[in-house]
XYZ file of C-alpha atoms in Angstrom:
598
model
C 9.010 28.922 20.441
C 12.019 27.354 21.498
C 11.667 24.580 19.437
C 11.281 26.894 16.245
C 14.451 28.683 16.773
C 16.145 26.034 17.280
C 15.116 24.567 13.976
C 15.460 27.753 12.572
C 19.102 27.638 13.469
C 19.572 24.043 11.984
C 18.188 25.282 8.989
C 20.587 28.289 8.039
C 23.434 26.048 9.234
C 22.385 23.096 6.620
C 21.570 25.978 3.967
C 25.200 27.396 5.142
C 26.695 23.531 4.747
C 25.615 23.341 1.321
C 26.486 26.645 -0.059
C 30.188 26.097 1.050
C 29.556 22.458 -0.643
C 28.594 23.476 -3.727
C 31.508 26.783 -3.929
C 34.401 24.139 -3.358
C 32.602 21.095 -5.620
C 34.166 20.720 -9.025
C 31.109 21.422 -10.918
C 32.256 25.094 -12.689
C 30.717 27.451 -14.453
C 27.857 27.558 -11.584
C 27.080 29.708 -9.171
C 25.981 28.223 -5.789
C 22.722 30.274 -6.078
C 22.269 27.839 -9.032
C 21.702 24.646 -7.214
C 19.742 25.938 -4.680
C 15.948 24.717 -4.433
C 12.925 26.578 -4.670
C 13.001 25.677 -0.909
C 16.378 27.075 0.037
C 15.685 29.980 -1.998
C 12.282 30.932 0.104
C 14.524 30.575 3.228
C 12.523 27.462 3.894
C 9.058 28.869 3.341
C 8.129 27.550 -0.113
C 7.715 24.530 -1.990
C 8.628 23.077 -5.442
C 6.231 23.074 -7.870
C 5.593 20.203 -10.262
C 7.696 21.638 -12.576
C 10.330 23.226 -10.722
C 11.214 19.658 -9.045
C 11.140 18.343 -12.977
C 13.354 21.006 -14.206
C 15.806 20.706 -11.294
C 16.693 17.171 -11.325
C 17.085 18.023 -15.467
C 19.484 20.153 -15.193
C 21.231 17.748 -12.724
C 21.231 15.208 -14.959
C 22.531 17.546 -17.643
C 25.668 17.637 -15.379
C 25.889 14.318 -13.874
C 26.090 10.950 -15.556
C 25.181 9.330 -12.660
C 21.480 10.872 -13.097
C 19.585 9.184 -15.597
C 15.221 9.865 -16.035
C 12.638 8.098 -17.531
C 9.339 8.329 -17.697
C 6.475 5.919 -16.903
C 2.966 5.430 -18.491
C 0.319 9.127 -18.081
C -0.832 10.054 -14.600
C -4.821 11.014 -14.417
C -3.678 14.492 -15.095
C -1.984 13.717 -18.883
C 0.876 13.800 -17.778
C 3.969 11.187 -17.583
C 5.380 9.560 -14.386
C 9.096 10.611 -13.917
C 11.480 8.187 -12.442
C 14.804 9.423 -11.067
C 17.765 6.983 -11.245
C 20.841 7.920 -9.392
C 23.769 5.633 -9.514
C 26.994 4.890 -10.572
C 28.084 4.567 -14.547
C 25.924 1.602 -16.040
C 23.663 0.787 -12.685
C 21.371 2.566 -14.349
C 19.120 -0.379 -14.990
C 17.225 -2.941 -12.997
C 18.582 -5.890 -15.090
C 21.959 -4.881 -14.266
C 21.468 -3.900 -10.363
C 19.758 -7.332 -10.086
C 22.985 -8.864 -11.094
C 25.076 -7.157 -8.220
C 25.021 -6.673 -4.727
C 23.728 -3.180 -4.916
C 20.637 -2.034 -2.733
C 17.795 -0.205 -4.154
C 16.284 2.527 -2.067
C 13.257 3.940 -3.813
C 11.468 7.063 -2.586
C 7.949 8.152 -3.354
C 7.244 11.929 -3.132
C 4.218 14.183 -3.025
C 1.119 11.174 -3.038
C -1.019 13.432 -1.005
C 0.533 16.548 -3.119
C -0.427 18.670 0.209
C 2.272 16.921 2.028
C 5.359 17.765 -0.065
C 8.306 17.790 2.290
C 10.091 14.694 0.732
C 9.625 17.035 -2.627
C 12.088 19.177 -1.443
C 14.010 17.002 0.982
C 14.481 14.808 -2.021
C 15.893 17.500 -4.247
C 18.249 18.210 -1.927
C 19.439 14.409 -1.259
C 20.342 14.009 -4.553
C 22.047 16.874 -5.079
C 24.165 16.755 -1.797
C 25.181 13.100 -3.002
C 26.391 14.472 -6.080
C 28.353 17.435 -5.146
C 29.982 15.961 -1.454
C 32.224 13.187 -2.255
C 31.419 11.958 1.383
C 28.230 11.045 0.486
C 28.600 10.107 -3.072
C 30.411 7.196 -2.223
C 27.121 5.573 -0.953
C 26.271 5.210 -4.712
C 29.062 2.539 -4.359
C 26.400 -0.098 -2.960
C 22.922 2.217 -3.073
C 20.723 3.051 -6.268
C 18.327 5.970 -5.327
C 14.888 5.262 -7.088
C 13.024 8.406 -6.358
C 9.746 9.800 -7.914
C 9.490 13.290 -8.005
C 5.982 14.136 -7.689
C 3.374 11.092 -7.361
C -0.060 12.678 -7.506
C 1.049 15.050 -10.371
C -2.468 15.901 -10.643
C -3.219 17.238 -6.963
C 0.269 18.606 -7.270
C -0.836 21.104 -10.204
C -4.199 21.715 -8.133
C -2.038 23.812 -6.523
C -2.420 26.415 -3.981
C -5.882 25.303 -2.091
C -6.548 26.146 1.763
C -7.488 22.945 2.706
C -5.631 21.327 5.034
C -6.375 23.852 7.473
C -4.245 21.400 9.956
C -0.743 22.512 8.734
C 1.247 25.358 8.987
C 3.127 26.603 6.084
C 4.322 26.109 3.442
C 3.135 28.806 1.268
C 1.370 26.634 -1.800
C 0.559 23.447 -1.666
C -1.369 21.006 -3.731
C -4.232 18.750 -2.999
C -5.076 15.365 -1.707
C -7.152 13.773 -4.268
C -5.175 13.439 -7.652
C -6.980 14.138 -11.049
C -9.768 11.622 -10.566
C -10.166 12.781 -7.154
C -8.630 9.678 -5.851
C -6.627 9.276 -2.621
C -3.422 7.255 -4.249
C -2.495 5.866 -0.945
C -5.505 3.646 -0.930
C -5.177 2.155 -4.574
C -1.887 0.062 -4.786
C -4.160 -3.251 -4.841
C -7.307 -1.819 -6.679
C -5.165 0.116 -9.170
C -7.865 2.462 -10.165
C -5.608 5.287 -11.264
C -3.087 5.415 -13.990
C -0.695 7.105 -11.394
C -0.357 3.551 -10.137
C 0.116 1.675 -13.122
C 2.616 3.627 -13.284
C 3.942 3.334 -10.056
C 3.811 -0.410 -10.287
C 6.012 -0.560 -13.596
C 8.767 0.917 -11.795
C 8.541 -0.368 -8.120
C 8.419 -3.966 -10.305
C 10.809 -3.484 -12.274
C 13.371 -2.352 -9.107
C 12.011 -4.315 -7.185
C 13.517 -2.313 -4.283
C 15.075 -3.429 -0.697
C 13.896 -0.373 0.922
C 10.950 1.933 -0.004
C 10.412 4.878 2.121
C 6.711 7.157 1.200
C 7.224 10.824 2.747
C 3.947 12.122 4.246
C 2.776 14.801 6.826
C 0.960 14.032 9.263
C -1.999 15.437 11.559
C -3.696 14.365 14.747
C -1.757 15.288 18.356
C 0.551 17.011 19.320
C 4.325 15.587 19.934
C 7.575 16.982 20.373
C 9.251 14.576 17.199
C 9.184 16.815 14.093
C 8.889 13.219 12.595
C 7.127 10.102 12.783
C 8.240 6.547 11.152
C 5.217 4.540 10.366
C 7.027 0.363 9.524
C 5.064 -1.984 7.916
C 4.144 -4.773 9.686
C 7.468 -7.512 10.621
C 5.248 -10.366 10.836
C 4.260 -9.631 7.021
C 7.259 -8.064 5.786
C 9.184 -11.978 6.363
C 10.491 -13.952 8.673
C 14.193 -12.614 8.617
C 13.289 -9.221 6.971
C 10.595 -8.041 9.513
C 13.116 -8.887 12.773
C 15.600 -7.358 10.290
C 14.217 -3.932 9.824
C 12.121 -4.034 13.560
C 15.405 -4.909 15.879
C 18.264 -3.413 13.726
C 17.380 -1.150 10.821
C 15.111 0.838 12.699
C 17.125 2.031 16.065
C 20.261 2.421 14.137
C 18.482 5.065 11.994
C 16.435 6.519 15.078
C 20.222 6.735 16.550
C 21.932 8.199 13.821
C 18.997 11.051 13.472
C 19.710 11.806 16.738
C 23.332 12.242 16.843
C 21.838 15.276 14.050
C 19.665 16.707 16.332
C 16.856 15.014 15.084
C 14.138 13.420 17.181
C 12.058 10.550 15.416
C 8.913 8.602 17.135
C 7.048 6.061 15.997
C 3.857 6.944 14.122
C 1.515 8.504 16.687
C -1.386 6.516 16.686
C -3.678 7.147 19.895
C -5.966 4.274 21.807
C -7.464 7.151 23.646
C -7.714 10.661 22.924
C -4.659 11.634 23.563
C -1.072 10.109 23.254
C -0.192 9.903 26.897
C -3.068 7.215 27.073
C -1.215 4.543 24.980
C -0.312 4.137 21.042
C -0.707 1.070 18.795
C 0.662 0.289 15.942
C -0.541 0.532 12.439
C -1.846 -2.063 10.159
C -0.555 -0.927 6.618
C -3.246 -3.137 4.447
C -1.808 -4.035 1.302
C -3.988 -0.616 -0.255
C -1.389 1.583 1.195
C 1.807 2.132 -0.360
C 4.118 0.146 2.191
C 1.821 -2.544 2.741
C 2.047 -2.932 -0.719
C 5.874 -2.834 -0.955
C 5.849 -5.183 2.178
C 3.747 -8.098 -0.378
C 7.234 -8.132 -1.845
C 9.524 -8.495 1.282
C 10.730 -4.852 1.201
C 11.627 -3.046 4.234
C 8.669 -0.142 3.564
C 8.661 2.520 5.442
C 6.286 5.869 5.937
C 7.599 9.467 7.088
C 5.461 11.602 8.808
C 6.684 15.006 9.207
C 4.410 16.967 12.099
C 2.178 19.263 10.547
C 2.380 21.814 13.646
C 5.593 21.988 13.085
C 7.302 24.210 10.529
C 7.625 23.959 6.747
C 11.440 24.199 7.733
C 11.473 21.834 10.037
C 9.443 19.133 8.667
C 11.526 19.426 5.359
C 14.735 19.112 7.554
C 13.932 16.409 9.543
C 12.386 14.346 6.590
C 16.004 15.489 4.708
C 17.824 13.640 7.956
C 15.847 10.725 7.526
C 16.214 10.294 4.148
C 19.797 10.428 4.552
C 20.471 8.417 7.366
C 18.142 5.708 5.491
C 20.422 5.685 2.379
C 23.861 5.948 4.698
C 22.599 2.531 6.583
C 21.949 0.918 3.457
C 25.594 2.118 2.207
C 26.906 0.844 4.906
C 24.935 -2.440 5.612
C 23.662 -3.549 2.377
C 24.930 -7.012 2.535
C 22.998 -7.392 5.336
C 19.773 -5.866 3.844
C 20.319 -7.682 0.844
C 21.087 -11.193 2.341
C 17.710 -11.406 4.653
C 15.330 -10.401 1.699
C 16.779 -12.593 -0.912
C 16.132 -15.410 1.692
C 12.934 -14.577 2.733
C 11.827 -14.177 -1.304
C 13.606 -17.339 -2.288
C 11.542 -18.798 0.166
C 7.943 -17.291 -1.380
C 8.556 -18.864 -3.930
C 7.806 -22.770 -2.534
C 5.627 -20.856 0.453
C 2.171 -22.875 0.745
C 0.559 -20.780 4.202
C -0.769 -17.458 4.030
C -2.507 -14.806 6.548
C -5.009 -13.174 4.836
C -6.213 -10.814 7.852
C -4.949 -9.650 10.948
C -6.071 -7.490 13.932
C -4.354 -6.268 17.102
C -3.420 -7.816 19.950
C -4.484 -5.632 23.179
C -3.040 -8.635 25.499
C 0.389 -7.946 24.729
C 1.367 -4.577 25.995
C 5.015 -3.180 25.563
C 6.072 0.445 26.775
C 7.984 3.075 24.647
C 9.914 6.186 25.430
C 7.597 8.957 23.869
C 8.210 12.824 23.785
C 5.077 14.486 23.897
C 3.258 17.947 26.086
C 1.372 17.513 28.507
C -2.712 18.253 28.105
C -5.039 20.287 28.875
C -8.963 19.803 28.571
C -10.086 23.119 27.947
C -13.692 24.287 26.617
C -14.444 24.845 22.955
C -14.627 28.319 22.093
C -17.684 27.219 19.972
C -19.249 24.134 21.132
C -18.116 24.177 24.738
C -16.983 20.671 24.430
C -14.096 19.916 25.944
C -11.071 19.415 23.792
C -7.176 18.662 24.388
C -4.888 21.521 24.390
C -0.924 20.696 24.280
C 0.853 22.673 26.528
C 4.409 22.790 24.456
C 5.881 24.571 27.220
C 5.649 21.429 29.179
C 6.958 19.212 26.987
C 7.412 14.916 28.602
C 9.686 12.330 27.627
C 8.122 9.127 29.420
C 6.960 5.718 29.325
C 3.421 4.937 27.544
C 1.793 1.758 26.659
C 2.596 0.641 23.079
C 0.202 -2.049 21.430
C 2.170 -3.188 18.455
C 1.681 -6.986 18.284
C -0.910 -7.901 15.574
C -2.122 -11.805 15.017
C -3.416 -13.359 12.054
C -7.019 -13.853 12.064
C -7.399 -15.515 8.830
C -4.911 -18.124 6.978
C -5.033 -19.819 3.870
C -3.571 -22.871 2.330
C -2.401 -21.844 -1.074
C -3.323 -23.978 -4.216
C -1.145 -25.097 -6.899
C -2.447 -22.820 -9.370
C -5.630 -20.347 -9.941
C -7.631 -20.341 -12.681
C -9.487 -17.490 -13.719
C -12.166 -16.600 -16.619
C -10.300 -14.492 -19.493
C -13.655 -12.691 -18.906
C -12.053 -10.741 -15.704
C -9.675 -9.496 -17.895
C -9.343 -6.599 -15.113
C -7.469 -8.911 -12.299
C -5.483 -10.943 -14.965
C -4.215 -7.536 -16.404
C -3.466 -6.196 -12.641
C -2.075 -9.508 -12.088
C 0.581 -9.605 -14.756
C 1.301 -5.609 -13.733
C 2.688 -6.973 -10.768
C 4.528 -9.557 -11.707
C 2.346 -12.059 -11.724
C 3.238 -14.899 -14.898
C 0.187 -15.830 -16.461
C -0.737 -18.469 -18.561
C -3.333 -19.620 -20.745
C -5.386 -22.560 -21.881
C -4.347 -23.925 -25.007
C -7.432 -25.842 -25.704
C -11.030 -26.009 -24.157
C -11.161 -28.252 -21.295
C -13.477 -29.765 -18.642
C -12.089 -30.530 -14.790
C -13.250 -30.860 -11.601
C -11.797 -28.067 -9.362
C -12.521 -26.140 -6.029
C -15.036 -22.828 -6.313
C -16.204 -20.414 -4.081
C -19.757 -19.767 -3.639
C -20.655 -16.202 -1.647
C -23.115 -17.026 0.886
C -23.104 -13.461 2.503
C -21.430 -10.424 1.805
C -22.087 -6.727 3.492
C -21.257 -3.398 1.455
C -20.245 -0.216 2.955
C -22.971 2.113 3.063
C -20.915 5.229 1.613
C -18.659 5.276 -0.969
C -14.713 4.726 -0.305
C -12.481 5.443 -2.565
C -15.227 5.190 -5.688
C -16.136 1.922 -4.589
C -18.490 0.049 -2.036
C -16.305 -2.083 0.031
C -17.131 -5.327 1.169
C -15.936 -5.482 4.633
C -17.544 -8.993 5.420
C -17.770 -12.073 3.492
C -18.552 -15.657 4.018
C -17.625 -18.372 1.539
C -18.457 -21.869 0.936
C -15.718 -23.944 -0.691
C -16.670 -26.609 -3.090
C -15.763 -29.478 -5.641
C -17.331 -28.892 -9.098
C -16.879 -29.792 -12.757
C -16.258 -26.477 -14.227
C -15.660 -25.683 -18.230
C -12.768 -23.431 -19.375
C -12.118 -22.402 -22.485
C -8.816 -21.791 -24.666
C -7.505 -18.447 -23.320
C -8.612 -18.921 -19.956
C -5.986 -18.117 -17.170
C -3.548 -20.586 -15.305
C -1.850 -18.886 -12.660
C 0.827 -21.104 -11.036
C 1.461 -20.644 -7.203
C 5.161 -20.494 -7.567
C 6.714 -17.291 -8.264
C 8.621 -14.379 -6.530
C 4.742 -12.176 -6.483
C 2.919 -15.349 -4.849
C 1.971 -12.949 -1.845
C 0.651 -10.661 -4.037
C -1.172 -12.981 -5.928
C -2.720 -15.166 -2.762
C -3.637 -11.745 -1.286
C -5.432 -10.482 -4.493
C -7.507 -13.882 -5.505
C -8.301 -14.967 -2.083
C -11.827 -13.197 -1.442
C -10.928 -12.986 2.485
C -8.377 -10.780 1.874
C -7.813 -7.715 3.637
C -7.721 -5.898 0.390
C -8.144 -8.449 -2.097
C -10.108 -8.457 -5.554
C -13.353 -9.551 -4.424
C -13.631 -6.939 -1.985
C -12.946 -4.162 -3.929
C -16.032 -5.099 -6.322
C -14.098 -6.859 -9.115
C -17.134 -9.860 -8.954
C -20.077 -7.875 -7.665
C -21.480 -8.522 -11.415
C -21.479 -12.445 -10.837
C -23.560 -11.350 -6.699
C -26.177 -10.534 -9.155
C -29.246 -12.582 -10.662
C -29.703 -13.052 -14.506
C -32.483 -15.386 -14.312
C -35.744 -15.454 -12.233
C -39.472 -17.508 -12.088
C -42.965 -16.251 -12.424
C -44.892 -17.951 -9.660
C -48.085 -18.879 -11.827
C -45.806 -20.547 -14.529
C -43.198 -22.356 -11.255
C -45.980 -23.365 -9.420
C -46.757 -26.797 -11.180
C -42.802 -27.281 -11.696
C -42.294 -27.115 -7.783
C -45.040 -29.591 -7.370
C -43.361 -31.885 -9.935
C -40.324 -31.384 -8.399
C -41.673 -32.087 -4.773
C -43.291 -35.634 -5.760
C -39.664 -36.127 -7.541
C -36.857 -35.175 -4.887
C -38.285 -37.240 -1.698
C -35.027 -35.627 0.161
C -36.388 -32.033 -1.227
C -39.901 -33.005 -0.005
C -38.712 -33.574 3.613
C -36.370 -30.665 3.800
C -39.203 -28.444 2.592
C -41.806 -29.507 5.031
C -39.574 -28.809 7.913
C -38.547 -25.882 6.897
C -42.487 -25.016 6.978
C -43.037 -26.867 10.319
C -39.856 -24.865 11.739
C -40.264 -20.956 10.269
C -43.986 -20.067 10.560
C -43.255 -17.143 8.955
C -41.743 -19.386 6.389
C -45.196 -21.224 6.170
C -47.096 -18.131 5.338
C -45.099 -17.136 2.533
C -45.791 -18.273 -0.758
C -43.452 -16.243 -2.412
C -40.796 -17.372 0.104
C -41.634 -21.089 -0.551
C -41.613 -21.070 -4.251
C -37.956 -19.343 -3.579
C -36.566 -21.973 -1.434
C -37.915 -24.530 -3.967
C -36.093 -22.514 -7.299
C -32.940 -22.588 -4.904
C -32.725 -26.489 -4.298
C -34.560 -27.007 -8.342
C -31.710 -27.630 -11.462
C -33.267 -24.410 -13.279
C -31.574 -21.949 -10.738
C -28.463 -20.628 -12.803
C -25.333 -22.328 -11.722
C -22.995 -19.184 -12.047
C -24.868 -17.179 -9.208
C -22.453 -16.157 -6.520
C -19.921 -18.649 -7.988
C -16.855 -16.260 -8.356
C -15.042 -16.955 -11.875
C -11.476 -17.687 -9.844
C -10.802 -21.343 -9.027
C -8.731 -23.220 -7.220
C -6.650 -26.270 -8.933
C -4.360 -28.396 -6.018
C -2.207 -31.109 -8.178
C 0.531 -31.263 -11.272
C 0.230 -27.482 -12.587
C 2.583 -28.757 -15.799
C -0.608 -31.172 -16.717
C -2.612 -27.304 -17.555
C -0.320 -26.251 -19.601
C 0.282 -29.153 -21.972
């Protein structure tokens, strides 16, 4: 209770702050009632719509030249994507920004449409910027990238009970966009035209710092907000120490000295927090393990869904802020470790494909949380955690945030791919990934994978079945391409992208999301009574085949009762058995990558 008065009080003193900011600005003809939100307007209760947040930044740009939007591609819904461009006169596009040494901070609002707090908080960032001449100066050496509403169609599904988890705020939207799609698993899959969309603009920006505002569930905490980081080990050698040791507490710091308590994204070993948190592996699917693919510093906010509408919107406002102040204020910094660490992509042969936690490194952390209660459920009588906020903790807990690489590549020269995936050339080059093309048909001998095993998930996931294990044999052959056939050269500013995509042990990559499951499938097959005499042939003809066989029989007795099973192993090891089964159309080329493109 304390807690919400307190926030309460913040609240009418920020609403307080910015009517007195917008009576003395030099905007006239306005009232301050004028450039309130929807938000401020409710008293903190309520929640942009889709187009309310449209029409607002409008009429800002309508009054300020720094305030230019576009829009991007159709969402699921029909709709456009809206891109909001704040910046000083003529840094109003990427060519130009890339020419300076201007940091781009790009925000993305509303992907789970439920969880709109950076809807609002972001309304009234750019707005403050404008009117207070404190805060416009960061436009100096920021450009604010922000995207209004995301998941424009879960935003206009607006006003369903469902996430029975949060409180307030009065509508909301839903989870799943038009296509019933959770967005924040597609940035590698690109299944939705939302993120086509989304990937013209993050590529085209190609941001410093990307920040995705969320609410959260799960325990309960004191922190109105939690910061999920992407991982430093994949974000680059300077830029993950970068944004771990020095971005990071100087923005926990500065929230602070606003009376605003941040935490690292609660993620519990046990049941509850007290028991030890780890840290979270952001896959390249999610939004800032995307981002991270391109050496940004990508962040995730996750306002506290037991807390207020108010306060979640208010402390997501302070990060916001105290995000774009730092990178005012230290963009040479920012900007000198990530050009480094991209330059360096660029000639970068090693790759981790997977990773997984470390529980042998243990670190502790400072967390505010309430103590907990097991108490009875009032329906199933098990026991469940109760969080006693009037006895709130600030103490040490484990913290499990080293993760290792479990799987590492060496990177070829170049990959060639069939024009017949069109689908992963056309994600490819959406990413910035330069393709090019056979000019003639041509014959070499390159390295392909063959699938020896795969497993699918046995329920769907995101529209597709997953293939969470796969092993691979890697192998010289003499393979045929034709003109128009890709050549994808390892040596570009998206190579992590493009390693992480193509390389089927991938967390997230092609192969696993079902891109090849057509070429896991048989086209061809025997009738016994017509193979039997061709397997007898073949036997008195292959002496090696002959040997193998008999073992086999001698070895497996259930092997030796099985015709069937036989005639099988014999098709397998015969030259009729089609040479394209479980031979993914991606390939491998080490040498002179010029020589393909002669």
């Amino acid at each position: 209770m304390a807690m919400s008065r307190f926030f309460c009080s913040i609240f009418f003193k920020s609403l307080l702050a910015t009517i007195v900011a917008l009576l003395s600005s030099p905007v006239l003809g306005q009232s301050a009632a004028t450039w309130l939100t929807p938000y401020e307007k409710s008293e903190g209760k309520a929640s942009a719509t889709y187009e309310e947040a449209i029409d607002y930044y409008q009429r800002l740009a309508t009054k300020f030249p720094e305030v230019k939007i576009r829009t991007h591609g159709l969402t699921d819904v029909g709709l456009p994507l809206h891109e909001v461009v704040i910046a000083t006169q003529g840094h109003h596009d990427p060519e130009r920004v890339a020419m300076t040494d201007k940091v781009v901070l790009m925000i993305n609002n509303g992907i789970h449409a439920g969880e709109s707090c950076g809807i609002d908080a972001s309304m009234m960032l750019a707005r403050d910027i404008l009117f207070d001449p404190e805060k416009k100066k960061w436009l100096d050496q920021v450009v604010l990238v922000i995207i209004p509403v995301y998941n424009v169609g879960g935003s206009l599904n607006r006003g369903t009970p469902t996430r029975i988890n949060q409180v307030g705020p009065e509508a909301y939207g839903f989870r799943g966009n038009a296509r019933n799609l959770n967005l924040n698993r597609d940035f590698m899959k690109g299944d939705a035209r939302n993120t086509w969309a989304f990937w013209e603009i993050f590529q085209a920006w190609s941001p410093e710092l990307f920040v995705d505002t969320h609410t959260t569930d799960g325990a309960d905490y004191q922190a109105p907000l939690t910061y999920l980081q992407t991982l430093a080990d994949k974000a680059g050698t300077r830029t993950g120490p970068y944004m771990t040791d020095t971005l990071v507490p100087a923005v926990v710091k500065a929230a602070a000295d606003r009376q605003t308590l941040l935490s690292p994204y609660v993620m519990s070993i046990g049941e509850t927090p007290d028991e030890g948190l780890m840290g979270f592996f952001d896959s390249p699917r999610y939004s800032s393990g995307y981002a991270s693919l391109f050496h940004c510093m990508a962040f995730i906010s996750e306002a506290h869904m037991l807390k207020t509408f108010a306060e979640r919107v208010e402390a997501t406002r302070v990060f916001l802020e105290t995000m774009t102040e730092y990178a005012w204020s230290h963009h040479h910094q920012i900007g000198r470790v990530i050009h480094e660490d991209r330059s360096e992509t660029m000639a970068k042969k090693h790759y981790e494909l997977n990773w997984t936690i470390d529980t042998s490194v243990v670190d502790t952390i400072l967390f505010p949380g309430y103590e907990v209660e097991m108490r009875p459920g009032a329906v199933t009588g098990q026991p469940l955690p109760h969080y006693l906020r009037s006895k709130p903790y600030t103490k040490p807990v484990a913290w499990y945030g080293t993760y290792v690489p479990v799987a590492e590549v060496e990177a070829p020269s170049a990959y060639l791919i069939s024009q017949a995936s069109h689908e992963v050339i056309e994600r490819l080059e959406a990413n910035g990934v330069k393709v090019h093309s056979f000019k003639r048909d041509t014959t070499m001998v390159v390295e392909t994978w063959r699938v020896t095993s795969f497993t699918n998930n046995r329920s769907l996931y995101e529209g597709h079945f997953f293939h969470p294990e796969v092993n691979l044999s890697l192998q010289k052959e003499s393979i045929s391409f034709r003109a128009g056939d890709a050549i994808v050269r390892v040596n570009q500013l998206s190579n992590n992208f493009l390693v992480h995509a193509l390389e089927p042990e991938a967390t997230d990559s092609y192969f696993r999301w079902n891109f090849f499951d057509s070429w896991l499938e048989r086209k061809e097959y025997f009738d016994a009574y017509t193979f039997e005499e061709m397997a007898a042939d073949l036997l008195k003809r292959d002496k090696d085949l002959q040997k193998a066989f008999e073992a086999k029989k001698s070895a497996e007795a259930d092997f030796a009762a099985n015709p069937n099973a036989q005639l099988f192993y014999l098709y397998e090891h015969s030259p009729y058995v089609e040479k394209t089964y479980r031979r993914l159309p991606v390939y491998r080329w080490e040498g002179n990558a010029d020589l393909l493109l002669r």
